[in-house]
CSV table of C-alpha atoms and ligand atoms in Angstrom, one decimal:
chain,number,residue,atom,x,y,z
A,1,MET,CA,0.0,0.0,0.0
A,2,ALA,CA,1.4,3.3,-1.1
A,3,LYS,CA,2.3,5.7,1.6
A,4,ARG,CA,-0.3,8.5,1.9
A,5,ASP,CA,0.5,12.0,1.2
A,6,TYR,CA,1.3,13.9,4.4
A,7,TYR,CA,-1.0,16.7,3.6
A,8,GLU,CA,-3.8,14.3,2.8
A,9,THR,CA,-3.1,12.5,6.1
A,10,LEU,CA,-3.7,15.6,8.1
A,11,GLY,CA,-6.5,16.8,5.8
A,12,VAL,CA,-5.0,20.1,4.7
A,13,SER,CA,-4.1,21.6,1.4
A,14,LYS,CA,-0.5,21.9,0.2
A,15,GLY,CA,-0.6,25.6,0.7
A,16,ALA,CA,-1.7,25.3,4.3
A,17,SER,CA,0.0,27.6,6.8
A,18,ALA,CA,1.9,26.4,9.8
A,19,ASP,CA,-1.0,27.4,11.9
A,20,GLU,CA,-3.5,25.4,9.9
A,21,ILE,CA,-1.2,22.4,9.9
A,22,LYS,CA,-1.0,22.6,13.7
A,23,LYS,CA,-4.7,22.9,14.1
A,24,ALA,CA,-5.4,20.0,11.7
A,25,TYR,CA,-2.9,17.8,13.6
A,26,ARG,CA,-4.5,18.5,16.9
A,27,ARG,CA,-7.9,17.8,15.6
A,28,LYS,CA,-6.7,14.5,14.2
A,29,ALA,CA,-4.7,13.5,17.2
A,30,LYS,CA,-7.7,14.1,19.5
A,31,GLU,CA,-10.0,12.1,17.2
A,32,LEU,CA,-7.6,9.2,17.2
A,33,HIS,CA,-6.6,9.3,20.8
A,34,PRO,CA,-6.4,5.8,22.2
A,35,ASP,CA,-8.8,6.6,25.0
A,36,ARG,CA,-11.5,7.2,22.6
A,37,ASN,CA,-10.7,4.4,20.2
A,38,SER,CA,-10.6,1.3,22.3
A,39,ASP,CA,-12.8,-0.4,19.7
A,40,ASN,CA,-11.1,0.9,16.6
A,41,PRO,CA,-8.1,-1.3,15.7
A,42,ASN,CA,-6.9,1.1,13.1
A,43,ALA,CA,-6.7,4.1,15.3
A,44,GLU,CA,-3.2,3.4,16.5
A,45,ALA,CA,-1.8,3.1,12.9
A,46,GLN,CA,-3.7,6.2,11.9
A,47,PHE,CA,-2.4,8.1,14.8
A,48,LYS,CA,1.2,7.1,14.0
A,49,GLU,CA,0.6,8.2,10.5
A,50,ALA,CA,-0.7,11.6,11.5
A,51,ASN,CA,2.2,12.0,13.9
A,52,GLU,CA,4.7,11.2,11.3
A,53,ALA,CA,3.1,13.7,8.9
A,54,TYR,CA,3.1,16.4,11.4
A,55,ASP,CA,6.6,15.8,12.5
A,56,VAL,CA,7.7,16.6,8.9
A,57,LEU,CA,5.3,19.4,8.1
A,58,LYS,CA,5.9,21.3,11.3
A,59,ASP,CA,9.6,21.6,10.6
A,60,ALA,CA,10.4,24.1,7.8
A,61,ASP,CA,13.4,22.3,6.5
A,62,LYS,CA,11.8,18.9,6.4
A,63,LYS,CA,8.7,20.3,4.9
A,64,ALA,CA,10.8,21.9,2.2
A,65,ALA,CA,12.5,18.6,1.5
A,66,TYR,CA,9.2,16.8,1.5
A,67,ASP,CA,7.6,19.4,-0.8
A,68,ARG,CA,10.4,18.8,-3.2
A,69,TYR,CA,11.1,15.1,-3.1
A,70,GLY,CA,8.0,13.6,-1.5
A,71,HIS,CA,8.5,10.6,0.7
A,72,ALA,CA,11.8,9.8,-1.1
A,73,ALA,CA,13.3,12.7,0.9
A,74,PHE,CA,13.3,10.5,4.0
A,75,GLU,CA,13.7,7.0,2.6
A,76,GLY,CA,16.5,4.6,3.1
A,77,GLY,CA,19.8,5.6,4.4
A,78,MET,CA,21.3,6.7,1.2
A,79,GLY,CA,19.9,9.6,-0.6
A,80,ALA,CA,18.7,11.0,2.6
A,81,ARG,CA,18.9,14.7,2.5
A,82,PRO,CA,18.7,17.3,4.9
A,83,GLY,CA,19.6,15.5,7.6
A,84,GLY,CA,19.2,13.4,10.4
A,85,GLY,CA,15.4,13.9,10.5
A,86,GLN,CA,15.2,10.3,10.1
A,87,GLY,CA,15.3,8.5,13.4
A,88,GLY,CA,13.8,11.6,14.8
A,89,PHE,CA,10.3,10.9,13.6
A,90,ARG,CA,10.2,7.3,12.6
A,91,GLY,CA,11.1,6.2,16.0
A,92,GLN,CA,8.2,7.9,17.5
A,93,GLY,CA,5.8,5.1,17.4
A,94,ASP,CA,5.0,5.3,21.0
A,95,PHE,CA,1.6,6.9,21.7
A,96,ALA,CA,2.2,8.3,25.1
A,97,SER,CA,5.6,9.9,24.3
A,98,ALA,CA,4.4,11.4,21.1
A,99,PHE,CA,1.4,12.8,23.0
A,100,SER,CA,3.3,14.2,25.9
A,101,ASP,CA,5.5,16.2,23.6
A,102,VAL,CA,2.9,18.3,22.1
A,103,PHE,CA,-0.2,17.7,24.0
A,104,ASP,CA,0.4,17.7,27.7
A,105,ASP,CA,-2.5,19.9,28.6
A,106,LEU,CA,-4.9,18.3,26.2
A,107,PHE,CA,-4.0,14.9,27.5
A,108,GLY,CA,-4.8,16.2,31.0
A,109,ASP,CA,-8.3,17.0,29.7
A,110,PHE,CA,-8.8,13.6,28.3
A,111,MET,CA,-7.8,12.0,31.6
A,112,GLY,CA,-10.3,14.2,33.3
A,113,ALA,CA,-13.0,13.3,30.9
A,114,ARG,CA,-12.3,9.6,31.3
A,115,GLY,CA,-12.2,9.9,35.1
A,116,GLY,CA,-15.6,11.5,35.2
A,117,GLY,CA,-17.1,9.6,32.3
A,118,GLY,CA,-17.0,6.2,33.9
A,119,GLY,CA,-18.9,7.2,37.0
A,120,ARG,CA,-20.9,10.0,35.5
A,121,SER,CA,-22.0,10.2,39.0
A,122,ARG,CA,-25.5,11.6,39.2
A,123,ALA,CA,-25.5,10.6,42.8
A,124,THR,CA,-23.5,12.6,45.2
A,125,ARG,CA,-22.4,11.6,48.7
A,126,GLY,CA,-24.0,13.7,51.5
A,127,ASN,CA,-21.8,15.9,53.7
A,128,ASP,CA,-20.4,14.7,57.1
A,129,LEU,CA,-22.0,16.4,60.0
A,130,ARG,CA,-20.4,17.4,63.3
A,131,TYR,CA,-22.4,17.5,66.5
A,132,ASN,CA,-20.8,18.9,69.7
A,133,LEU,CA,-22.0,17.1,72.8
A,134,ARG,CA,-21.1,18.4,76.3
A,135,ILE,CA,-21.4,15.8,79.0
A,136,ASN,CA,-20.4,15.8,82.7
A,137,LEU,CA,-17.7,13.8,84.2
A,138,GLU,CA,-20.1,11.3,85.9
A,139,ASP,CA,-21.5,10.4,82.5
A,140,ALA,CA,-18.0,10.1,81.0
A,141,PHE,CA,-17.3,7.7,83.9
A,142,ALA,CA,-20.4,5.6,83.5
A,143,GLY,CA,-21.2,6.0,79.8
A,144,LEU,CA,-24.6,7.0,78.7
A,145,GLN,CA,-27.3,6.6,76.1
A,146,LYS,CA,-28.1,10.0,74.7
A,147,THR,CA,-30.7,11.2,72.2
A,148,VAL,CA,-29.3,13.9,70.0
A,149,THR,CA,-31.4,16.0,67.6
A,150,VAL,CA,-29.5,16.9,64.4
A,151,PRO,CA,-30.7,19.3,61.8
A,152,THR,CA,-29.8,17.6,58.6
A,153,SER,CA,-31.2,16.7,55.2
A,154,VAL,CA,-32.8,13.3,54.7
A,155,SER,CA,-33.8,11.5,51.5
A,156,CYS,CA,-37.1,12.8,50.3
A,157,GLY,CA,-39.8,10.3,51.1
A,158,LYS,CA,-42.2,11.7,48.5
A,159,CYS,CA,-40.0,10.9,45.5
A,160,GLN,CA,-37.7,8.3,47.1
A,161,GLY,CA,-34.8,10.7,46.6
A,162,SER,CA,-35.1,10.9,42.8
A,163,GLY,CA,-36.2,14.5,42.8
A,164,ALA,CA,-38.9,13.8,40.2
A,165,SER,CA,-42.5,14.3,41.1
A,166,ASP,CA,-44.9,11.4,41.5
A,167,GLY,CA,-45.2,9.3,38.4
A,168,SER,CA,-42.6,11.2,36.4
A,169,GLU,CA,-39.1,10.1,35.6
A,170,PRO,CA,-35.9,12.1,35.4
A,171,ALA,CA,-35.2,12.7,31.7
A,172,THR,CA,-31.9,12.6,29.8
A,173,CYS,CA,-30.3,16.0,29.7
A,174,PRO,CA,-30.8,17.5,26.2
A,175,THR,CA,-27.7,19.6,26.4
A,176,CYS,CA,-25.2,16.8,26.9
A,177,SER,CA,-27.4,13.8,25.9
A,178,GLY,CA,-26.8,12.3,29.3
A,179,MET,CA,-23.0,12.5,29.1
A,180,GLY,CA,-22.8,15.1,31.9
A,181,LYS,CA,-20.1,16.8,29.8
A,182,VAL,CA,-20.2,19.3,27.0
A,183,ARG,CA,-17.4,20.2,24.5
A,184,ALA,CA,-16.2,23.7,24.1
A,185,GLN,CA,-13.7,25.2,21.8
A,186,GLN,CA,-11.0,27.1,23.6
A,187,GLY,CA,-8.3,28.4,21.3
A,188,PHE,CA,-6.8,25.4,19.7
A,189,PHE,CA,-8.3,23.0,22.1
A,190,THR,CA,-11.6,21.3,22.3
A,191,VAL,CA,-12.1,20.8,26.0
A,192,GLU,CA,-14.8,19.0,27.9
A,193,ARG,CA,-16.6,20.8,30.6
A,194,THR,CA,-19.3,19.8,33.1
A,195,CYS,CA,-22.7,20.3,31.5
A,196,PRO,CA,-24.1,23.5,32.8
A,197,THR,CA,-27.7,22.4,32.3
A,198,CYS,CA,-27.6,19.3,34.5
A,199,ASN,CA,-24.4,20.0,36.5
A,200,GLY,CA,-22.9,16.8,35.2
A,201,LEU,CA,-25.7,14.6,36.4
A,202,GLY,CA,-26.7,13.7,32.9
A,203,GLN,CA,-30.4,14.0,33.8
A,204,ILE,CA,-32.8,16.8,34.3
A,205,ILE,CA,-36.0,16.8,36.1
A,206,LYS,CA,-38.8,18.2,34.1
A,207,ASP,CA,-41.4,17.9,36.8
A,208,PRO,CA,-39.7,18.4,40.1
A,209,CYS,CA,-41.0,16.8,43.3
A,210,ARG,CA,-42.9,19.5,45.2
A,211,ALA,CA,-41.7,18.3,48.6
A,212,CYS,CA,-38.0,18.7,47.8
A,213,GLN,CA,-38.0,21.0,44.8
A,214,GLY,CA,-36.2,18.3,42.8
A,215,ALA,CA,-33.2,18.0,45.2
A,216,GLY,CA,-34.2,14.5,46.3
A,217,ARG,CA,-33.7,15.4,49.9
A,218,VAL,CA,-35.3,17.6,52.4
A,219,GLU,CA,-34.2,19.6,55.5
A,220,LYS,CA,-35.3,17.8,58.6
A,221,GLU,CA,-34.4,17.4,62.3
A,222,LYS,CA,-33.3,13.9,62.9
A,223,SER,CA,-33.3,12.3,66.4
A,224,LEU,CA,-30.7,9.7,67.1
A,225,SER,CA,-29.9,7.6,70.1
A,226,VAL,CA,-26.2,7.6,70.6
A,227,ASN,CA,-24.3,5.3,72.8
A,228,ILE,CA,-21.5,7.2,74.6
A,229,PRO,CA,-19.1,4.6,76.0
A,230,ALA,CA,-17.6,4.9,79.4
A,231,GLY,CA,-14.2,6.6,79.5
A,232,VAL,CA,-14.7,9.2,76.8
A,233,GLU,CA,-12.9,12.5,77.2
A,234,THR,CA,-12.8,15.9,75.7
A,235,GLY,CA,-11.9,15.5,72.0
A,236,THR,CA,-13.2,11.9,71.7
A,237,ARG,CA,-15.0,11.5,68.3
A,238,ILE,CA,-17.8,9.1,67.8
A,239,ARG,CA,-18.6,8.3,64.2
A,240,LEU,CA,-22.1,7.2,63.2
A,241,ALA,CA,-21.6,5.9,59.7
A,242,GLY,CA,-24.3,7.0,57.3
A,243,GLU,CA,-26.1,9.3,59.7
A,244,GLY,CA,-24.8,12.5,58.1
A,245,GLU,CA,-26.5,14.4,55.4
A,246,ALA,CA,-28.4,12.4,52.8
A,247,GLY,CA,-26.8,12.0,49.5
A,248,LEU,CA,-28.0,13.9,46.5
A,249,ARG,CA,-30.4,11.9,44.4
A,250,GLY,CA,-29.9,8.6,46.0
A,251,GLY,CA,-26.2,9.0,46.7
A,252,PRO,CA,-24.7,7.6,49.9
A,253,ALA,CA,-25.3,9.6,53.1
A,254,GLY,CA,-22.4,11.2,54.9
A,255,ASP,CA,-21.3,10.3,58.4
A,256,LEU,CA,-22.2,12.0,61.7
A,257,TYR,CA,-19.4,12.8,64.1
A,258,ILE,CA,-20.2,13.4,67.7
A,259,PHE,CA,-17.5,15.5,69.3
A,260,ILE,CA,-17.3,15.0,73.1
A,261,ASP,CA,-16.6,17.8,75.5
A,262,VAL,CA,-16.5,16.8,79.1
A,263,ALA,CA,-17.3,19.6,81.5
A,264,GLU,CA,-15.1,20.5,84.5
A,265,HIS,CA,-16.2,18.9,87.7
A,266,GLN,CA,-16.5,20.8,91.0
A,267,LEU,CA,-14.7,18.0,93.0
A,268,PHE,CA,-12.5,16.0,90.6
A,269,ARG,CA,-9.9,17.1,88.2
A,270,ARG,CA,-9.1,14.5,85.5
A,271,ASP,CA,-5.7,13.5,84.3
A,272,GLY,CA,-6.1,10.8,81.7
A,273,THR,CA,-7.6,7.9,83.6
A,274,ASP,CA,-6.6,9.3,87.0
A,275,LEU,CA,-8.6,11.7,89.1
A,276,GLN,CA,-7.3,14.3,91.5
A,277,CYS,CA,-9.3,15.5,94.5
A,278,GLN,CA,-8.3,18.2,97.0
A,279,VAL,CA,-9.6,17.4,100.5
A,280,PRO,CA,-9.5,19.9,103.3
A,281,VAL,CA,-8.6,18.5,106.8
A,282,SER,CA,-8.6,20.3,110.1
A,283,MET,CA,-5.4,21.2,111.7
A,284,ALA,CA,-6.2,18.9,114.6
A,285,THR,CA,-6.9,15.9,112.4
A,286,ALA,CA,-3.7,16.5,110.4
A,287,ALA,CA,-1.8,16.6,113.6
A,288,LEU,CA,-3.4,13.7,115.5
A,289,GLY,CA,-4.3,11.5,112.5
A,290,GLY,CA,-7.7,10.1,111.8
A,291,ASP,CA,-10.2,8.8,109.3
A,292,ILE,CA,-11.9,10.9,106.7
A,293,GLU,CA,-14.5,10.1,104.0
A,294,VAL,CA,-13.9,11.2,100.5
A,295,PRO,CA,-16.3,11.1,97.5
A,296,THR,CA,-15.7,8.8,94.6
A,297,ILE,CA,-16.7,9.4,91.0
A,298,ASP,CA,-19.2,6.6,91.0
A,299,GLY,CA,-21.2,8.5,93.6
A,300,GLY,CA,-20.0,6.5,96.5
A,301,LYS,CA,-17.5,7.3,99.2
A,302,ALA,CA,-14.2,5.9,100.4
A,303,ARG,CA,-12.6,6.0,103.9
A,304,VAL,CA,-9.1,7.4,104.0
A,305,LYS,CA,-6.8,7.1,106.9
A,306,ILE,CA,-4.9,10.3,107.6
A,307,PRO,CA,-1.5,9.5,109.2
A,308,GLU,CA,-0.5,11.5,112.3
A,309,GLY,CA,1.4,14.6,111.5
A,310,SER,CA,0.3,14.9,107.9
A,311,GLN,CA,1.3,18.1,106.1
A,312,SER,CA,-0.7,20.2,103.7
A,313,GLY,CA,-0.1,18.9,100.1
A,314,ARG,CA,0.3,15.3,101.1
A,315,GLN,CA,-0.9,13.0,98.4
A,316,MET,CA,-2.6,9.7,98.9
A,317,ARG,CA,-3.6,7.2,96.2
A,318,LEU,CA,-6.8,5.3,96.0
A,319,ARG,CA,-6.1,2.5,93.6
A,320,GLY,CA,-8.7,1.7,90.9
A,321,LYS,CA,-10.9,4.7,91.9
A,322,GLY,CA,-10.2,6.7,88.8
A,323,MET,CA,-11.8,6.7,85.4
A,324,PRO,CA,-12.2,3.7,83.1
A,325,ALA,CA,-10.1,3.5,80.0
A,326,LEU,CA,-12.0,4.1,76.8
A,327,ARG,CA,-10.7,1.0,75.1
A,328,GLY,CA,-10.8,-1.3,78.0
A,329,GLY,CA,-7.9,-1.9,80.4
A,330,ALA,CA,-7.5,-1.1,84.1
A,331,ARG,CA,-9.3,1.7,85.7
A,332,GLY,CA,-7.2,4.7,86.8
A,333,ASP,CA,-6.4,5.8,90.3
A,334,MET,CA,-7.7,8.6,92.4
A,335,PHE,CA,-5.3,10.9,94.2
A,336,ILE,CA,-6.2,12.7,97.4
A,337,GLU,CA,-4.4,15.9,98.2
A,338,LEU,CA,-4.7,17.1,101.8
A,339,MET,CA,-5.2,20.7,102.4
A,340,VAL,CA,-4.6,21.5,106.1
A,341,GLU,CA,-6.9,24.2,107.2
A,342,THR,CA,-6.1,27.0,109.6
A,343,PRO,CA,-9.1,27.5,111.9
A,344,VAL,CA,-10.9,30.8,111.8
A,345,ASN,CA,-13.5,32.5,114.1
A,346,LEU,CA,-12.0,31.2,117.3
A,347,THR,CA,-13.9,31.4,120.6
A,348,PRO,CA,-12.1,32.8,123.6
A,349,ARG,CA,-11.8,29.3,125.0
A,350,GLN,CA,-10.2,28.0,121.7
A,351,ARG,CA,-7.9,30.9,121.7
A,352,GLU,CA,-6.8,30.1,125.2
A,353,LEU,CA,-6.2,26.5,124.4
A,354,LEU,CA,-4.1,27.4,121.3
A,355,GLN,CA,-2.1,29.9,123.3
A,356,GLU,CA,-1.4,27.2,125.9
A,357,PHE,CA,-0.5,24.8,123.1
A,358,GLU,CA,1.9,27.3,121.6
A,359,GLU,CA,3.6,27.9,124.9
A,360,LEU,CA,4.2,24.1,125.2
A,361,SER,CA,5.4,23.7,121.7
A,362,GLU,CA,9.1,23.1,121.2
A,363,ARG,CA,10.0,20.6,118.5
A,364,ASN,CA,6.6,20.3,117.0
A,365,ASN,CA,7.2,22.2,113.7
A,366,PRO,CA,9.7,20.3,111.5
A,367,HIS,CA,9.5,22.8,108.6
A,368,GLY,CA,9.7,25.8,110.9
A,369,SER,CA,12.7,24.4,112.8
A,370,ARG,CA,14.6,23.7,109.5
A,371,PHE,CA,13.7,27.1,108.1
A,372,PHE,CA,14.8,29.1,111.1
A,373,SER,CA,18.1,27.2,111.5
A,374,ALA,CA,18.7,28.0,107.8
A,375,VAL,CA,17.9,31.7,108.4
A,376,LYS,CA,20.3,31.8,111.3
A,377,GLY,CA,23.1,30.3,109.2
A,378,PHE,CA,22.4,32.8,106.5
A,379,TRP,CA,22.6,35.8,108.8
A,380,ASP,CA,25.8,34.4,110.5
A,381,SER,CA,27.5,34.0,107.1
A,382,MET,CA,26.6,37.6,106.1
A,383,LYS,CA,28.2,39.0,109.3
A,384,GLY,CA,31.3,36.8,109.0
B,401,ZN,ZN1,-38.8,14.8,46.6
B,402,ZN,ZN1,-26.4,17.8,30.8
């Protein structure tokens, strides 16, 4: 089979300008692109042919040689003229590399069209929703079942989410014939854009459902019973799959995320799974020792033995009286911190007793004794 004339291959006249040749080649290349021609076995050969033709005609020297000698200008090794053009274009059989040379941006568009084309997704996933839930520490300790009311959109019951009114069907979009994409000329390029009529859905609704105005979903408050597990803390997220916003026209629903915020407690301060509790004790109890009762997070109480001579700030640990771990494991501990309290509003009798006590005191204040002997040393050293 005789080799086709290069001008003929590209579909231009011999007198065509460089610009016209370029345009013709682009049109041809797009038409023959492998992505579009999976069922055309000749496309590859034709593409190579067009590529070869353009490779010569775009180059002024090669074009001049071709105009003068025809295909003979590039045949064989021998008479080959103006040089070296040879390997240059013959070797370029490879589709992708030939394409990437000239057509990077256009190729990108093809990829886009292909990506969207397969799905032509008329259905769109609904948005995820966030719900902030503030709970108290007791509930975080025990866990709870909570009903939350979420303003969201749900699939329209009247049209089963299709958006079309009773008895009517969504129709194929006339602008894009259901492709969801339209072609537009932009400079040299024919690009595909999302169809403005149907927003890429490929369908239009002639007779929209009155309940949802054709959206296929309606705004509604949704009540959900949420199981908050024991051990949650501020920042814990609970995901309720599929409980977010309904998808558009039958698309999958988004998820609902419950963000937990645990309020401060008036008695307990939380540190991971441990709890801290400051407990005031009287001066006498701290000095003499004794038993006190402290509250626990489960609503009960625990007896704590105060050793004789306890100082303010002393910490005591109650094992296993802290918070449960969210993902199982041992319960944390509770730490008691003693705050020794100075008595106020003394009666004359109490004052008398304390004065008497003070007069009898000698080696009863370990901190004070250490402090004052340090002070004495300090003053001595300054004098010396
Ligand atoms: Zn509807
Ligand atoms: Zn359309």
